[in-house]
Coordinates of C-alpha atoms in Angstrom, one line a residue:
M298 CA 0.0 0.0 0.0
Q299 CA 1.3 3.5 -0.9
L300 CA 0.4 7.0 0.3
H301 CA 0.4 9.9 -2.1
W302 CA 0.7 13.4 -0.6
H303 CA -1.0 15.9 -2.8
R304 CA 0.3 19.5 -2.7
R305 CA 0.5 21.6 -5.9
D306 CA -0.9 18.7 -8.0
I307 CA -4.7 18.8 -7.3
R308 CA -5.6 16.3 -10.0
A309 CA -5.7 12.6 -10.8
A310 CA -4.6 12.6 -14.4
D311 CA -1.1 13.4 -15.6
N312 CA 0.1 13.3 -12.0
H313 CA 3.6 11.9 -11.9
G314 CA 3.8 11.2 -8.2
L315 CA 0.3 9.7 -8.0
S316 CA 1.0 7.5 -11.0
K317 CA 4.3 6.4 -9.6
A318 CA 2.8 5.4 -6.3
A319 CA -0.1 3.6 -7.9
A320 CA 2.3 1.5 -10.1
D321 CA 3.3 -0.4 -6.9
G322 CA 0.0 -1.2 -5.4
P323 CA -3.1 0.5 -4.0
V324 CA -2.6 4.1 -3.3
A325 CA -4.2 6.3 -0.7
P326 CA -4.3 10.1 -1.3
I327 CA -4.0 12.9 1.3
F328 CA -3.8 16.7 1.3
V329 CA -2.6 18.7 4.3
F330 CA -3.5 22.3 4.9
D331 CA 0.0 23.2 6.2
T332 CA -0.3 26.0 8.7
D333 CA 3.1 27.4 7.7
V334 CA 2.0 27.6 4.1
L335 CA -1.3 29.1 5.0
A336 CA 0.5 32.0 6.6
H337 CA 1.6 33.0 3.1
A338 CA -1.8 32.4 1.5
S339 CA -4.7 34.8 0.6
P340 CA -8.4 34.5 0.0
P341 CA -8.3 34.1 -3.8
R342 CA -5.9 31.2 -3.7
V343 CA -7.5 29.5 -0.7
R344 CA -10.9 29.8 -2.4
Y345 CA -9.6 28.3 -5.6
L346 CA -7.8 25.5 -3.7
L347 CA -10.9 24.6 -1.7
D348 CA -13.0 24.3 -4.8
A349 CA -10.3 22.3 -6.7
L350 CA -10.0 19.9 -3.7
D351 CA -13.7 19.5 -3.6
E352 CA -13.7 18.4 -7.2
L353 CA -10.8 16.0 -6.6
Q354 CA -12.3 14.5 -3.5
S355 CA -15.5 13.9 -5.5
W356 CA -13.5 12.1 -8.2
Y357 CA -11.9 9.8 -5.7
R358 CA -15.2 9.0 -4.2
T359 CA -16.6 8.0 -7.6
Q360 CA -13.7 5.5 -7.7
G361 CA -14.7 4.0 -4.4
S362 CA -11.9 5.7 -2.5
D363 CA -11.6 9.1 -0.8
L364 CA -9.2 12.0 -0.3
L365 CA -7.9 12.3 3.2
V366 CA -7.8 16.0 4.3
A367 CA -5.9 17.3 7.3
T368 CA -5.1 20.7 8.8
G369 CA -1.9 21.1 10.7
D370 CA 1.8 20.1 10.5
P371 CA 2.6 17.6 7.8
R372 CA 5.6 16.5 9.8
E373 CA 3.1 14.9 12.2
T374 CA 0.2 14.1 9.9
I375 CA 2.1 12.3 7.1
P376 CA 4.0 9.8 9.3
A377 CA 1.0 9.1 11.4
V378 CA -1.2 8.3 8.4
A379 CA 1.5 6.3 6.8
E380 CA 1.9 4.2 9.9
A381 CA -1.8 3.7 10.3
L382 CA -2.1 2.5 6.7
D383 CA 1.0 0.3 7.1
A384 CA 2.2 2.1 3.9
E385 CA 5.3 0.9 2.2
R386 CA 6.2 4.4 1.2
V387 CA 5.0 8.0 0.8
V388 CA 5.3 9.6 -2.7
W389 CA 5.0 13.3 -3.5
N390 CA 5.9 15.7 -6.3
V391 CA 8.7 18.2 -5.7
D392 CA 8.0 21.8 -4.9
Y393 CA 10.9 24.2 -5.6
S394 CA 10.3 27.1 -3.2
G395 CA 12.5 27.6 -0.1
L396 CA 9.6 27.0 2.3
A397 CA 8.7 23.8 0.5
K398 CA 12.2 22.5 0.6
E399 CA 12.5 23.1 4.3
R400 CA 9.1 21.4 5.0
D401 CA 9.9 18.4 2.8
A402 CA 13.3 17.8 4.4
A403 CA 11.5 17.8 7.8
V404 CA 8.9 15.3 6.6
R405 CA 11.6 13.0 5.2
L406 CA 13.3 13.0 8.6
A407 CA 10.0 12.3 10.4
L408 CA 9.3 9.4 8.0
D409 CA 12.8 8.0 8.7
E410 CA 11.9 7.9 12.4
V411 CA 8.9 5.6 11.8
D412 CA 10.8 3.6 9.2
V413 CA 8.6 4.5 6.2
E414 CA 10.2 4.9 2.8
R415 CA 9.6 8.0 0.7
E416 CA 10.1 9.0 -2.9
T417 CA 9.9 12.4 -4.6
V418 CA 9.5 13.0 -8.3
H419 CA 9.5 16.0 -10.6
D420 CA 6.1 16.9 -12.0
A421 CA 5.3 20.6 -12.2
I422 CA 8.0 21.3 -14.8
F423 CA 9.5 19.2 -17.6
H424 CA 13.2 19.5 -16.7
E425 CA 14.4 19.6 -13.1
P426 CA 16.7 22.4 -12.0
G427 CA 20.3 21.6 -13.0
S428 CA 19.3 19.6 -16.1
I429 CA 19.5 22.6 -18.5
T430 CA 22.8 24.4 -18.0
T431 CA 25.4 26.4 -19.9
N432 CA 28.3 24.5 -21.5
A433 CA 30.2 25.2 -18.3
G434 CA 27.5 23.5 -16.2
D435 CA 26.1 26.7 -14.7
P436 CA 22.4 27.5 -14.5
Y437 CA 21.2 30.0 -17.1
S438 CA 20.5 33.6 -16.2
V439 CA 19.5 34.5 -19.8
Y440 CA 16.2 33.1 -21.0
T441 CA 17.0 33.0 -24.8
Y442 CA 19.7 30.4 -24.3
F443 CA 17.6 28.4 -21.9
W444 CA 14.7 28.3 -24.4
K445 CA 16.9 27.1 -27.2
K446 CA 17.8 24.0 -25.2
W447 CA 14.4 23.6 -23.6
R448 CA 12.6 23.4 -26.9
K449 CA 14.9 20.7 -28.2
R450 CA 14.5 18.4 -25.2
E451 CA 12.1 15.5 -25.4
K452 CA 8.9 16.0 -23.4
P453 CA 7.3 13.0 -21.7
S454 CA 3.7 12.0 -22.4
P455 CA 1.0 12.5 -19.8
Y456 CA 0.9 10.0 -16.9
P457 CA -2.2 7.8 -16.5
E458 CA -4.7 8.1 -13.7
P459 CA -4.2 5.6 -10.9
S460 CA -5.8 2.2 -11.6
E461 CA -5.9 0.9 -8.0
L462 CA -6.9 3.0 -5.0
V463 CA -7.3 2.2 -1.3
G464 CA -11.0 1.7 -0.5
A465 CA -13.0 4.3 1.4
E466 CA -13.7 1.9 4.3
T467 CA -10.0 1.3 4.8
L468 CA -9.4 5.1 4.8
E469 CA -12.3 5.6 7.3
S470 CA -10.6 3.1 9.7
V471 CA -7.4 5.0 9.3
V472 CA -9.0 8.3 10.3
K473 CA -10.2 6.7 13.5
Q474 CA -6.7 5.6 14.4
V475 CA -5.1 9.1 13.9
D476 CA -7.8 11.4 15.2
D477 CA -5.2 13.6 16.9
V478 CA -3.4 14.9 13.8
G479 CA -6.1 17.0 12.2
I480 CA -7.8 14.6 9.8
G481 CA -11.3 15.7 9.0
S482 CA -13.7 17.0 6.3
L483 CA -12.8 19.6 3.8
P484 CA -12.6 22.9 5.8
T485 CA -14.3 26.1 5.0
I486 CA -12.5 29.3 4.1
D487 CA -13.6 30.8 7.4
S488 CA -12.3 27.9 9.4
L489 CA -8.9 28.4 7.8
G490 CA -8.9 32.0 8.9
F491 CA -9.7 33.8 5.7
E492 CA -12.5 36.0 4.7
E493 CA -14.9 34.8 2.0
L494 CA -13.8 36.0 -1.4
S495 CA -15.3 39.1 -3.0
A496 CA -13.3 38.7 -6.3
D497 CA -14.9 36.8 -9.1
I498 CA -12.2 34.2 -9.8
L499 CA -12.2 31.5 -12.5
T500 CA -13.9 28.2 -11.9
A501 CA -11.5 25.8 -10.2
G502 CA -10.7 22.1 -11.0
T503 CA -9.5 19.8 -13.7
D504 CA -12.7 19.9 -15.7
A505 CA -12.7 23.7 -15.9
A506 CA -9.0 23.7 -16.8
R507 CA -9.5 21.2 -19.6
E508 CA -12.3 23.3 -21.0
R509 CA -10.1 26.4 -21.0
L510 CA -7.3 24.4 -22.6
E511 CA -9.6 23.0 -25.3
S512 CA -11.1 26.3 -26.1
F513 CA -7.7 28.0 -26.3
C514 CA -6.3 25.3 -28.6
E515 CA -9.3 25.6 -30.9
D516 CA -8.8 29.3 -31.8
A517 CA -6.7 31.7 -29.7
I518 CA -3.5 29.7 -29.8
F519 CA -3.3 30.3 -33.5
R520 CA -3.3 34.1 -33.1
Y521 CA -1.5 34.1 -29.7
A522 CA 1.7 35.7 -31.0
E523 CA -0.2 38.6 -32.6
D524 CA -3.0 39.2 -30.1
R525 CA -1.7 38.1 -26.7
D526 CA -0.7 41.7 -25.7
Y527 CA -4.2 43.1 -26.2
P528 CA -6.4 42.5 -23.2
T529 CA -9.7 42.7 -25.1
R530 CA -8.8 40.1 -27.8
N531 CA -9.2 37.1 -25.5
A532 CA -6.0 35.5 -26.9
T533 CA -4.5 34.1 -23.7
S534 CA -5.0 30.6 -22.2
H535 CA -6.2 31.6 -18.7
L536 CA -4.4 28.5 -17.4
S537 CA -2.0 30.3 -15.0
T538 CA -4.0 29.4 -11.9
D539 CA -4.6 25.9 -13.1
L540 CA -0.8 25.4 -13.6
K541 CA 0.0 27.1 -10.3
F542 CA -2.2 24.6 -8.3
G543 CA -1.7 21.7 -10.7
T544 CA -5.3 21.1 -11.5
I545 CA -4.0 20.2 -15.0
G546 CA -0.7 18.6 -15.8
I547 CA 2.0 20.4 -17.8
R548 CA 2.4 17.4 -20.1
E549 CA -1.3 17.4 -20.9
V550 CA -1.1 21.1 -21.8
Y551 CA 2.0 20.6 -23.9
E552 CA 0.5 17.6 -25.7
A553 CA -2.6 19.7 -26.6
T554 CA -0.4 22.4 -28.0
E555 CA 1.6 19.9 -30.1
A556 CA -1.7 18.6 -31.5
A557 CA -2.7 22.2 -32.3
A558 CA 0.7 22.7 -34.1
E559 CA -0.2 19.8 -36.3
R560 CA -3.5 21.5 -37.2
A561 CA -1.9 24.8 -38.0
E562 CA -2.8 26.0 -41.5
S563 CA 0.1 28.4 -42.0
E564 CA 3.6 29.0 -40.9
A565 CA 2.3 32.0 -38.9
E566 CA -0.1 29.8 -36.9
A567 CA 2.6 27.2 -36.2
E568 CA 4.9 30.0 -35.0
S569 CA 2.1 31.3 -32.8
V570 CA 1.8 27.9 -31.1
E571 CA 5.5 27.9 -30.5
E572 CA 5.2 31.3 -29.0
F573 CA 2.8 30.0 -26.4
Q574 CA 5.1 27.0 -25.7
S575 CA 7.8 29.5 -25.1
Q576 CA 5.7 30.9 -22.2
L577 CA 5.7 27.5 -20.7
A578 CA 9.5 27.6 -20.9
W579 CA 9.5 31.0 -19.2
R580 CA 7.6 29.4 -16.2
E581 CA 10.3 26.7 -16.0
F582 CA 13.1 29.2 -16.4
Y583 CA 12.0 31.2 -13.5
T584 CA 11.6 28.1 -11.4
H585 CA 15.2 27.2 -12.1
V586 CA 16.3 30.7 -11.2
L587 CA 14.4 30.5 -7.9
Y588 CA 15.8 27.1 -7.1
F589 CA 19.4 28.2 -7.5
N590 CA 18.9 31.7 -6.1
P591 CA 16.4 31.5 -3.3
S592 CA 17.3 34.9 -2.0
V593 CA 15.6 36.6 -5.0
V594 CA 12.3 36.4 -3.1
T595 CA 13.5 39.3 -1.0
E596 CA 16.7 40.6 -2.7
N597 CA 17.6 42.0 -6.1
F598 CA 19.1 39.4 -8.4
K599 CA 21.6 41.9 -9.8
E600 CA 24.2 42.7 -7.2
Y601 CA 24.9 46.2 -8.6
E602 CA 21.3 47.1 -8.1
Q603 CA 21.4 46.6 -4.4
G604 CA 22.1 50.3 -3.8
I605 CA 18.9 51.6 -5.4
Q606 CA 17.3 54.3 -3.3
W607 CA 13.6 53.6 -3.7
R608 CA 11.1 56.2 -2.7
D609 CA 8.7 55.6 0.1
D610 CA 5.5 57.5 -0.5
E611 CA 2.6 55.7 1.2
E612 CA -0.1 57.9 -0.5
E613 CA 1.2 57.1 -4.0
L614 CA 1.5 53.4 -3.2
D615 CA -2.1 53.4 -1.8
A616 CA -3.4 55.1 -5.0
W617 CA -1.6 52.5 -7.1
K618 CA -3.2 49.7 -5.1
A619 CA -6.7 51.2 -5.4
G620 CA -6.4 52.0 -9.1
E621 CA -6.6 55.7 -8.4
T622 CA -3.4 57.0 -10.1
G623 CA -5.1 59.0 -12.8
Y624 CA -3.4 56.9 -15.5
P625 CA -6.2 54.9 -17.1
I626 CA -4.5 51.7 -18.2
V627 CA -2.8 51.4 -14.9
D628 CA -6.0 51.9 -12.9
A629 CA -7.9 49.5 -15.1
G630 CA -5.3 46.8 -14.4
M631 CA -5.3 47.4 -10.7
R632 CA -9.1 47.3 -10.5
Q633 CA -9.2 44.1 -12.6
L634 CA -6.9 42.6 -10.0
L635 CA -9.3 43.5 -7.1
A636 CA -12.4 42.4 -9.0
E637 CA -11.2 39.1 -10.4
G638 CA -8.0 38.1 -8.6
Y639 CA -6.4 38.2 -12.0
M640 CA -4.7 40.7 -14.4
H641 CA -3.9 40.4 -18.1
N642 CA -0.1 39.8 -18.5
R643 CA 0.6 42.9 -20.7
V644 CA -1.2 45.1 -18.1
R645 CA 0.8 43.4 -15.3
M646 CA 4.0 44.7 -17.0
I647 CA 2.5 48.2 -17.4
V648 CA 1.4 48.5 -13.7
A649 CA 4.7 47.0 -12.5
S650 CA 6.7 49.5 -14.6
F651 CA 4.5 52.3 -13.3
L652 CA 5.1 51.4 -9.7
T653 CA 8.9 51.0 -10.0
K654 CA 9.7 53.6 -12.7
D655 CA 7.0 56.3 -12.2
L656 CA 6.4 56.0 -8.5
L657 CA 10.0 54.9 -7.9
C658 CA 8.6 52.4 -5.4
D659 CA 10.4 49.2 -4.3
W660 CA 9.2 46.2 -6.4
R661 CA 8.8 44.2 -3.2
E662 CA 5.8 46.4 -2.4
G663 CA 4.2 45.4 -5.7
Y664 CA 5.1 41.8 -5.3
A665 CA 3.5 41.6 -1.9
H666 CA 0.3 43.2 -3.2
F667 CA 0.1 40.8 -6.1
R668 CA 0.7 37.9 -3.7
E669 CA -2.3 39.1 -1.6
Y670 CA -4.7 39.4 -4.5
L671 CA -3.7 37.2 -7.4
S672 CA -5.3 33.8 -7.6
D673 CA -2.4 32.6 -9.8
H674 CA 0.4 33.9 -7.6
D675 CA 3.5 31.7 -8.0
T676 CA 6.6 32.7 -6.2
A677 CA 9.0 32.0 -9.1
N678 CA 6.9 33.5 -11.8
D679 CA 5.8 36.6 -9.9
N680 CA 9.2 37.3 -8.5
G681 CA 10.7 36.9 -12.0
G682 CA 8.1 39.2 -13.5
W683 CA 8.5 41.9 -10.9
Q684 CA 12.3 41.9 -11.0
W685 CA 12.1 42.0 -14.8
A686 CA 9.9 45.1 -14.7
A687 CA 12.1 46.7 -12.0
S688 CA 15.3 46.0 -14.0
T689 CA 16.8 44.2 -11.0
G690 CA 16.3 40.6 -12.1
T691 CA 17.8 38.0 -14.4
D692 CA 17.4 38.8 -18.1
A693 CA 15.5 41.9 -17.0
Q694 CA 14.1 44.9 -18.9
P695 CA 17.1 47.4 -19.2
Y696 CA 16.6 50.2 -16.6
F697 CA 16.6 52.9 -19.4
R698 CA 13.6 51.3 -21.2
I699 CA 10.7 52.8 -19.3
F700 CA 7.1 52.2 -20.3
N701 CA 5.1 55.3 -21.0
P702 CA 1.7 54.3 -19.5
M703 CA -0.3 56.5 -21.9
T704 CA 1.5 55.1 -24.9
Q705 CA 1.0 51.6 -23.7
G706 CA -2.7 52.2 -23.2
E707 CA -3.0 53.7 -26.7
R708 CA -1.1 50.8 -28.3
Y709 CA -2.7 47.9 -26.5
D710 CA -6.2 49.2 -25.8
P711 CA -6.7 51.7 -28.7
D712 CA -10.5 51.8 -28.4
G713 CA -10.4 52.1 -24.6
E714 CA -12.6 49.1 -24.3
Y715 CA -10.5 47.5 -21.5
I716 CA -10.1 50.7 -19.7
K717 CA -13.8 51.5 -19.7
Q718 CA -14.7 48.1 -18.5
Y719 CA -12.8 48.6 -15.2
V720 CA -12.8 52.4 -15.0
P721 CA -16.5 53.3 -15.5
E722 CA -15.8 56.9 -14.7
L723 CA -14.3 57.2 -18.2
E724 CA -17.2 55.4 -20.0
A725 CA -18.5 58.5 -21.7
V726 CA -15.0 59.8 -22.6
T727 CA -13.7 59.1 -26.2
S728 CA -10.8 56.8 -26.5
N729 CA -8.5 59.5 -28.0
T730 CA -9.2 61.7 -25.0
I731 CA -8.6 58.8 -22.6
H732 CA -5.1 58.3 -24.2
E733 CA -4.4 62.1 -23.9
W734 CA -5.7 62.3 -20.3
H735 CA -2.3 63.4 -18.9
E736 CA -2.2 66.3 -21.4
L737 CA -5.6 67.7 -20.6
S738 CA -6.1 70.7 -18.3
E739 CA -7.4 70.2 -14.9
L740 CA -10.7 71.9 -15.9
E741 CA -11.1 69.6 -18.9
R742 CA -10.6 66.5 -16.8
E743 CA -13.0 67.8 -14.2
R744 CA -15.6 68.4 -16.9
L745 CA -15.2 65.1 -18.7
A746 CA -14.9 62.8 -15.7
P747 CA -15.4 64.6 -12.4
E748 CA -15.2 61.3 -10.4
Y749 CA -11.8 60.2 -11.9
P750 CA -8.6 61.3 -10.2
E751 CA -6.0 63.6 -11.5
P752 CA -2.6 62.0 -12.5
I753 CA -0.7 61.7 -9.3
V754 CA 2.7 62.1 -10.9
D755 CA 4.2 63.6 -14.1
H756 CA 5.5 60.7 -16.2
S757 CA 8.2 62.7 -17.9
E758 CA 9.6 64.0 -14.6
R759 CA 9.5 60.6 -13.0
R760 CA 11.2 59.0 -15.9
E761 CA 14.2 61.3 -15.5
M762 CA 14.3 60.6 -11.8
A763 CA 14.2 56.9 -12.4
L764 CA 17.2 57.1 -14.8
E765 CA 19.1 59.1 -12.3
M766 CA 18.2 56.7 -9.5
F767 CA 19.5 53.7 -11.4
E768 CA 22.6 55.4 -12.7
N769 CA 23.5 56.4 -9.2
A770 CA 23.0 52.8 -8.0
R771 CA 25.2 51.5 -10.8
G772 CA 28.0 53.8 -10.0
D773 CA 31.0 53.3 -12.3
D774 CA 29.5 50.1 -13.7

């Protein structure tokens, strides 16, 4: 008998660890709400996780089994359940964050104490850290070279669902034996210490993820390269939260994109599919960066940027968080985040640039805000994205390339459709006027949209201040 510990793999299909465990006999599944991990969680992600677990538990029950659920310390829960099951071993998929590595090392020691074997496998990414390196054997810090090797590596096929599961009656008897380690029913968001969600997040679970993948591969993937930067063109996959929680496997996603590539009717469509695949490689690249550089969660990746003197203006930061900066595309993005627990990727770059280059605010403030409100927050990806925008990270945007928020709005939301959706104060304003908002007089802005705020900073002035700030930090470099 085997025990599979679900973590960021809330699915039965294409689950490497679950499939590995099931290959050697009946497998029992468990999920533990780790209190240390919950300390870094937020309502959007907890809500999605609970809904996804509910679907997964229902699947196990249709198979005559069940999903054990516990809340507490996995160092106590996992060994206790393994012993009660008389399990030969515990199998789980690797998580690459610093917190996860510390937790997993402690669980391994706890299993050693009760003489239960354990095995960890790679699942969330194709190629484990250290398997794609420079010719000198070092991890890459430039994405382009990483991508060239990533795209040529063979990708495994999806793993099958488990064929043999431990029966529900056996699991029920186990629960009675370990009633002191937090085993129980699926908790509520309130019982976990979080407020009920106000944001309208995507439907959770494997079924919904597969629907999103199928829909994307029928149409948008073939115009992804051309349309993905335009928030109103519906050209992205919306799979980021699914991949973050593992409600769908990366191999299943890649296989679907390969099938789409075979259906491509032109070279442009085939290249568009590859462009989306390159985004999967970006996720993996940032995971490798985090694995080899765990300090990037709190420190600049580039050493010479450690001396940046960020501004600390609480009022400007609060205006940014609330979507009240007076820069329409920025405010639309920040309000989408609050309303949906999500933000279009191009807009994420725009609002991140605005925080770090216009407000001259530390990227860590933005990262913390995103971590609180994004349903798809992933430490590696979000940190990589924020440090890219702040020009402090690996393969980052050069510090002298500073997004003009008005130009970005005009380019990627020319009709103002996205802006008007999230900034209703501007609904009656023409798109041309919206994109010239910063150039209007105070009286004109008051007449056109009296409820919408004035621009809180002058972009041209702040651009010069940002250049000076970075040049001072670089010194003679």
